[in-house]
Amino acid sequence: MRKLFLASAAILGLTALSAHAADNKQIDMLHWWTSGGEAAALNVLKEMLTKEGWVWKDVAVAGGGGDPAMVALKAMVAAGNPPTASQMLGYTALDYAAAGKMGDLTETAKKEGWDKVVPAALQKFTIYDGKWVAIPVNVHSVNWLWISKPVLDKIGGTEPKTLDEFIALLDKAKAAGVIPLALGGQDWQEATLFDSVVLSTGGPEFYKKAMNDLDEDALKSDTMKKAFDNLAKIVSYADPNFAGRDWNLATAMVIKGDALVQVMGDWAKGEFHAAKKEPGKDFLCPRFPGTDGSVVYNSDVFGIFAVSADRKAAQVALATATMSKDFQSSFNVVKGSVPARTDVPDTAFDSCGKKGMADLKKANEGGTLFGSLAQGYGAPPAIATAYKDVVNKFVHGQITSSQEAVDTLVKAIDEAK
Ligand code: BGC
């Protein structure tokens, strides 16, 4: 009897061990890359790791900008069940690190010399207390226009260089019976648009003061009021059905020629790429009018959590794959973003991607590279949330003047601090 018990215990033990071993080969990744372009980009990573023998498990939580994904992540971490890694923005990885939840990739980072190739602006968000807690995946920027070339030609327009020219172009589209602006009426998209409007209205120094330093005088200023006025004007060119629209559906309006232009981060280019559209021929990608020379950026990072020792190898494999020069090129070509390393050639990128890389380098050297407040790179999450809320209320008429908007914004940011 005793012998039998020992034998079955051994079998049970073995079964448990092999299940465990199977677990160790698994990479579960929480992310919000669910649009066509995003899924195609993520596939580059899945394929790379699957070839190496890792088992990929998607934990996808739809919702551009990632707010729903971050709610899901919080619940998983609170339940003591963190994924191998999670897509994150800005201060999120640092916040989890401060709470003692993050793992440590410093050994891999040292071995692979990450500190020599990752721009300092990104290291600020991936290193906590001297330890690498997140893997930089890419650099996106938000101050772009995505213009349908056929529609632009049809209405006889040209690329706008200033806000006034932009408004004149939107008027031209309207007069021609085309939807001028493809807008997704969700708080994060409206705030992403407003980042560009603030930069264009006030210039680089003003953007930094208001949106990164959260300087109260700047936030209360006439320039900020003017920015809200400009936002109201621009939003008035959207079609009546914009409320709640997903960002990729707005991009699809431009791709199909149903609308002239979308103002969005360069993840929109991932949609053009997935639809096999070519820059210069099918669409144009100038910077948001009046923001040439500055880059308002965000960067996707894979935050890695403190996990049991047997799950660490998966994190290291993910890190090594993600940081490889090959991946940084092939992934970002599809995603619409640019590499998070400075030593990746631009050869494989289209003209928008090449421009994105050159702009980033120039802005970084010239001190005009700024974090996007809407995307969590201007201030910690609570402040970004307050900002998105105020912009959303303004766009949807719950805040009725730009004076009320700046007053509400100053108060909301103050309370969120
Ligand atoms: C992320 C992008 C993503 C976009 C829309 C942004 O916050 O940085 O990677 O494509 O949201 O989902």
GROMACS .gro file of C-alpha atoms in nm, residues 70-226:
model
  157
   70MET     CA    1  -0.403   4.903  -1.754
   71VAL     CA    2  -0.716   4.834  -1.547
   72ALA     CA    3  -0.686   4.464  -1.636
   73LEU     CA    4  -0.316   4.465  -1.551
   74LYS     CA    5  -0.380   4.620  -1.211
   75ALA     CA    6  -0.624   4.341  -1.127
   76MET     CA    7  -0.378   4.070  -1.237
   77VAL     CA    8  -0.096   4.220  -1.033
   78ALA     CA    9  -0.323   4.264  -0.728
   79ALA     CA   10  -0.422   3.897  -0.756
   80GLY     CA   11  -0.053   3.800  -0.753
   81ASN     CA   12  -0.079   3.679  -1.112
   82PRO     CA   13   0.127   3.917  -1.327
   83PRO     CA   14   0.192   3.836  -1.694
   84THR     CA   15   0.547   3.769  -1.815
   85ALA     CA   16   0.541   4.126  -1.945
   86SER     CA   17   0.299   4.403  -2.027
   87GLN     CA   18   0.289   4.683  -2.280
   88MET     CA   19   0.305   5.007  -2.084
   89LEU     CA   20   0.348   5.379  -2.131
   90GLY     CA   21   0.542   5.644  -1.947
   91TYR     CA   22   0.539   5.650  -1.570
   92THR     CA   23   0.348   5.322  -1.533
   93ALA     CA   24   0.655   5.098  -1.513
   94LEU     CA   25   0.814   5.335  -1.262
   95ASP     CA   26   0.501   5.333  -1.047
   96TYR     CA   27   0.493   4.952  -1.038
   97ALA     CA   28   0.865   4.951  -0.964
   98ALA     CA   29   0.816   5.190  -0.673
   99ALA     CA   30   0.555   4.948  -0.541
  100GLY     CA   31   0.813   4.666  -0.558
  101LYS     CA   32   0.633   4.476  -0.833
  102MET     CA   33   0.887   4.487  -1.114
  103GLY     CA   34   1.160   4.242  -1.210
  104ASP     CA   35   1.518   4.325  -1.303
  105LEU     CA   36   1.678   4.293  -1.645
  106THR     CA   37   1.999   4.476  -1.558
  107GLU     CA   38   2.222   4.176  -1.621
  108THR     CA   39   2.088   4.132  -1.976
  109ALA     CA   40   2.096   4.509  -2.035
  110LYS     CA   41   2.462   4.524  -1.928
  111LYS     CA   42   2.561   4.227  -2.137
  112GLU     CA   43   2.391   4.376  -2.444
  113GLY     CA   44   2.500   4.736  -2.382
  114TRP     CA   45   2.149   4.887  -2.383
  115ASP     CA   46   2.262   5.204  -2.207
  116LYS     CA   47   2.482   5.295  -2.504
  117VAL     CA   48   2.205   5.274  -2.765
  118VAL     CA   49   1.878   5.362  -2.590
  119PRO     CA   50   1.812   5.739  -2.593
  120ALA     CA   51   1.839   5.902  -2.249
  121ALA     CA   52   1.477   6.021  -2.273
  122LEU     CA   53   1.364   5.657  -2.278
  123GLN     CA   54   1.606   5.534  -2.012
  124LYS     CA   55   1.429   5.770  -1.771
  125PHE     CA   56   1.119   5.555  -1.807
  126THR     CA   57   1.275   5.209  -1.818
  127ILE     CA   58   1.531   5.229  -1.536
  128TYR     CA   59   1.419   5.256  -1.175
  129ASP     CA   60   1.665   5.285  -0.892
  130GLY     CA   61   1.951   5.180  -1.124
  131LYS     CA   62   1.768   4.870  -1.246
  132TRP     CA   63   1.618   4.805  -1.591
  133VAL     CA   64   1.252   4.725  -1.522
  134ALA     CA   65   1.117   4.762  -1.875
  135ILE     CA   66   1.225   4.695  -2.233
  136PRO     CA   67   1.198   4.987  -2.477
  137VAL     CA   68   1.014   4.872  -2.789
  138ASN     CA   69   0.978   5.181  -3.007
  139VAL     CA   70   0.932   5.555  -3.024
  140HIS     CA   71   0.601   5.691  -3.148
  141SER     CA   72   0.523   6.057  -3.194
  142VAL     CA   73   0.186   6.228  -3.193
  143ASN     CA   74   0.233   6.552  -3.387
  144TRP     CA   75   0.147   6.425  -3.735
  145LEU     CA   76  -0.119   6.475  -3.998
  146TRP     CA   77  -0.233   6.175  -4.205
  147ILE     CA   78  -0.369   6.318  -4.530
  148SER     CA   79  -0.544   6.131  -4.811
  149LYS     CA   80  -0.349   6.222  -5.125
  150PRO     CA   81  -0.637   6.149  -5.366
  151VAL     CA   82  -0.872   6.369  -5.161
  152LEU     CA   83  -0.612   6.645  -5.133
  153ASP     CA   84  -0.565   6.638  -5.510
  154LYS     CA   85  -0.939   6.630  -5.571
  155ILE     CA   86  -1.000   6.945  -5.367
  156GLY     CA   87  -0.689   7.115  -5.507
  157GLY     CA   88  -0.521   7.156  -5.167
  158THR     CA   89  -0.160   7.158  -5.050
  159GLU     CA   90   0.012   7.049  -4.729
  160PRO     CA   91  -0.062   7.312  -4.462
  161LYS     CA   92   0.238   7.468  -4.285
  162THR     CA   93   0.055   7.683  -4.031
  163LEU     CA   94  -0.264   7.654  -3.827
  164ASP     CA   95  -0.429   7.917  -4.049
  165GLU     CA   96  -0.342   7.718  -4.360
  166PHE     CA   97  -0.475   7.406  -4.189
  167ILE     CA   98  -0.810   7.572  -4.117
  168ALA     CA   99  -0.824   7.703  -4.476
  169LEU     CA  100  -0.761   7.349  -4.604
  170LEU     CA  101  -1.032   7.203  -4.380
  171ASP     CA  102  -1.270   7.469  -4.517
  172LYS     CA  103  -1.179   7.372  -4.870
  173ALA     CA  104  -1.263   7.007  -4.801
  174LYS     CA  105  -1.592   7.107  -4.643
  175ALA     CA  106  -1.684   7.320  -4.942
  176ALA     CA  107  -1.607   7.023  -5.168
  177GLY     CA  108  -1.845   6.803  -4.969
  178VAL     CA  109  -1.575   6.584  -4.815
  179ILE     CA  110  -1.554   6.513  -4.440
  180PRO     CA  111  -1.258   6.736  -4.351
  181LEU     CA  112  -1.144   6.575  -4.023
  182ALA     CA  113  -1.155   6.205  -3.930
  183LEU     CA  114  -1.181   6.225  -3.553
  184GLY     CA  115  -1.221   5.953  -3.297
  185GLY     CA  116  -1.419   6.103  -3.011
  186GLN     CA  117  -1.257   5.922  -2.718
  187ASP     CA  118  -1.081   6.110  -2.442
  188TRP     CA  119  -0.730   5.981  -2.517
  189GLN     CA  120  -0.760   6.061  -2.889
  190GLU     CA  121  -0.890   6.411  -2.825
  191ALA     CA  122  -0.612   6.475  -2.575
  192THR     CA  123  -0.356   6.335  -2.820
  193LEU     CA  124  -0.482   6.589  -3.075
  194PHE     CA  125  -0.470   6.864  -2.814
  195ASP     CA  126  -0.101   6.790  -2.741
  196SER     CA  127  -0.028   6.898  -3.100
  197VAL     CA  128  -0.260   7.198  -3.082
  198VAL     CA  129  -0.087   7.326  -2.765
  199LEU     CA  130   0.257   7.285  -2.926
  200SER     CA  131   0.146   7.465  -3.240
  201THR     CA  132  -0.031   7.743  -3.053
  202GLY     CA  133   0.236   7.816  -2.794
  203GLY     CA  134   0.560   7.683  -2.944
  204PRO     CA  135   0.813   7.439  -2.796
  205GLU     CA  136   0.901   7.629  -2.478
  206PHE     CA  137   0.538   7.681  -2.393
  207TYR     CA  138   0.458   7.314  -2.453
  208LYS     CA  139   0.732   7.210  -2.213
  209LYS     CA  140   0.625   7.455  -1.945
  210ALA     CA  141   0.257   7.369  -1.960
  211MET     CA  142   0.255   7.001  -2.051
  212ASN     CA  143   0.571   6.864  -1.889
  213ASP     CA  144   0.654   7.106  -1.607
  214LEU     CA  145   0.281   7.166  -1.537
  215ASP     CA  146   0.365   7.529  -1.467
  216GLU     CA  147   0.048   7.688  -1.332
  217ASP     CA  148   0.103   8.025  -1.499
  218ALA     CA  149   0.142   7.854  -1.835
  219LEU     CA  150  -0.165   7.637  -1.779
  220LYS     CA  151  -0.373   7.943  -1.686
  221SER     CA  152  -0.233   8.166  -1.961
  222ASP     CA  153  -0.408   8.329  -2.255
  223THR     CA  154  -0.196   8.103  -2.478
  224MET     CA  155  -0.361   7.798  -2.321
  225LYS     CA  156  -0.703   7.956  -2.370
  226LYS     CA  157  -0.612   8.020  -2.732
   0.00000   0.00000   0.00000
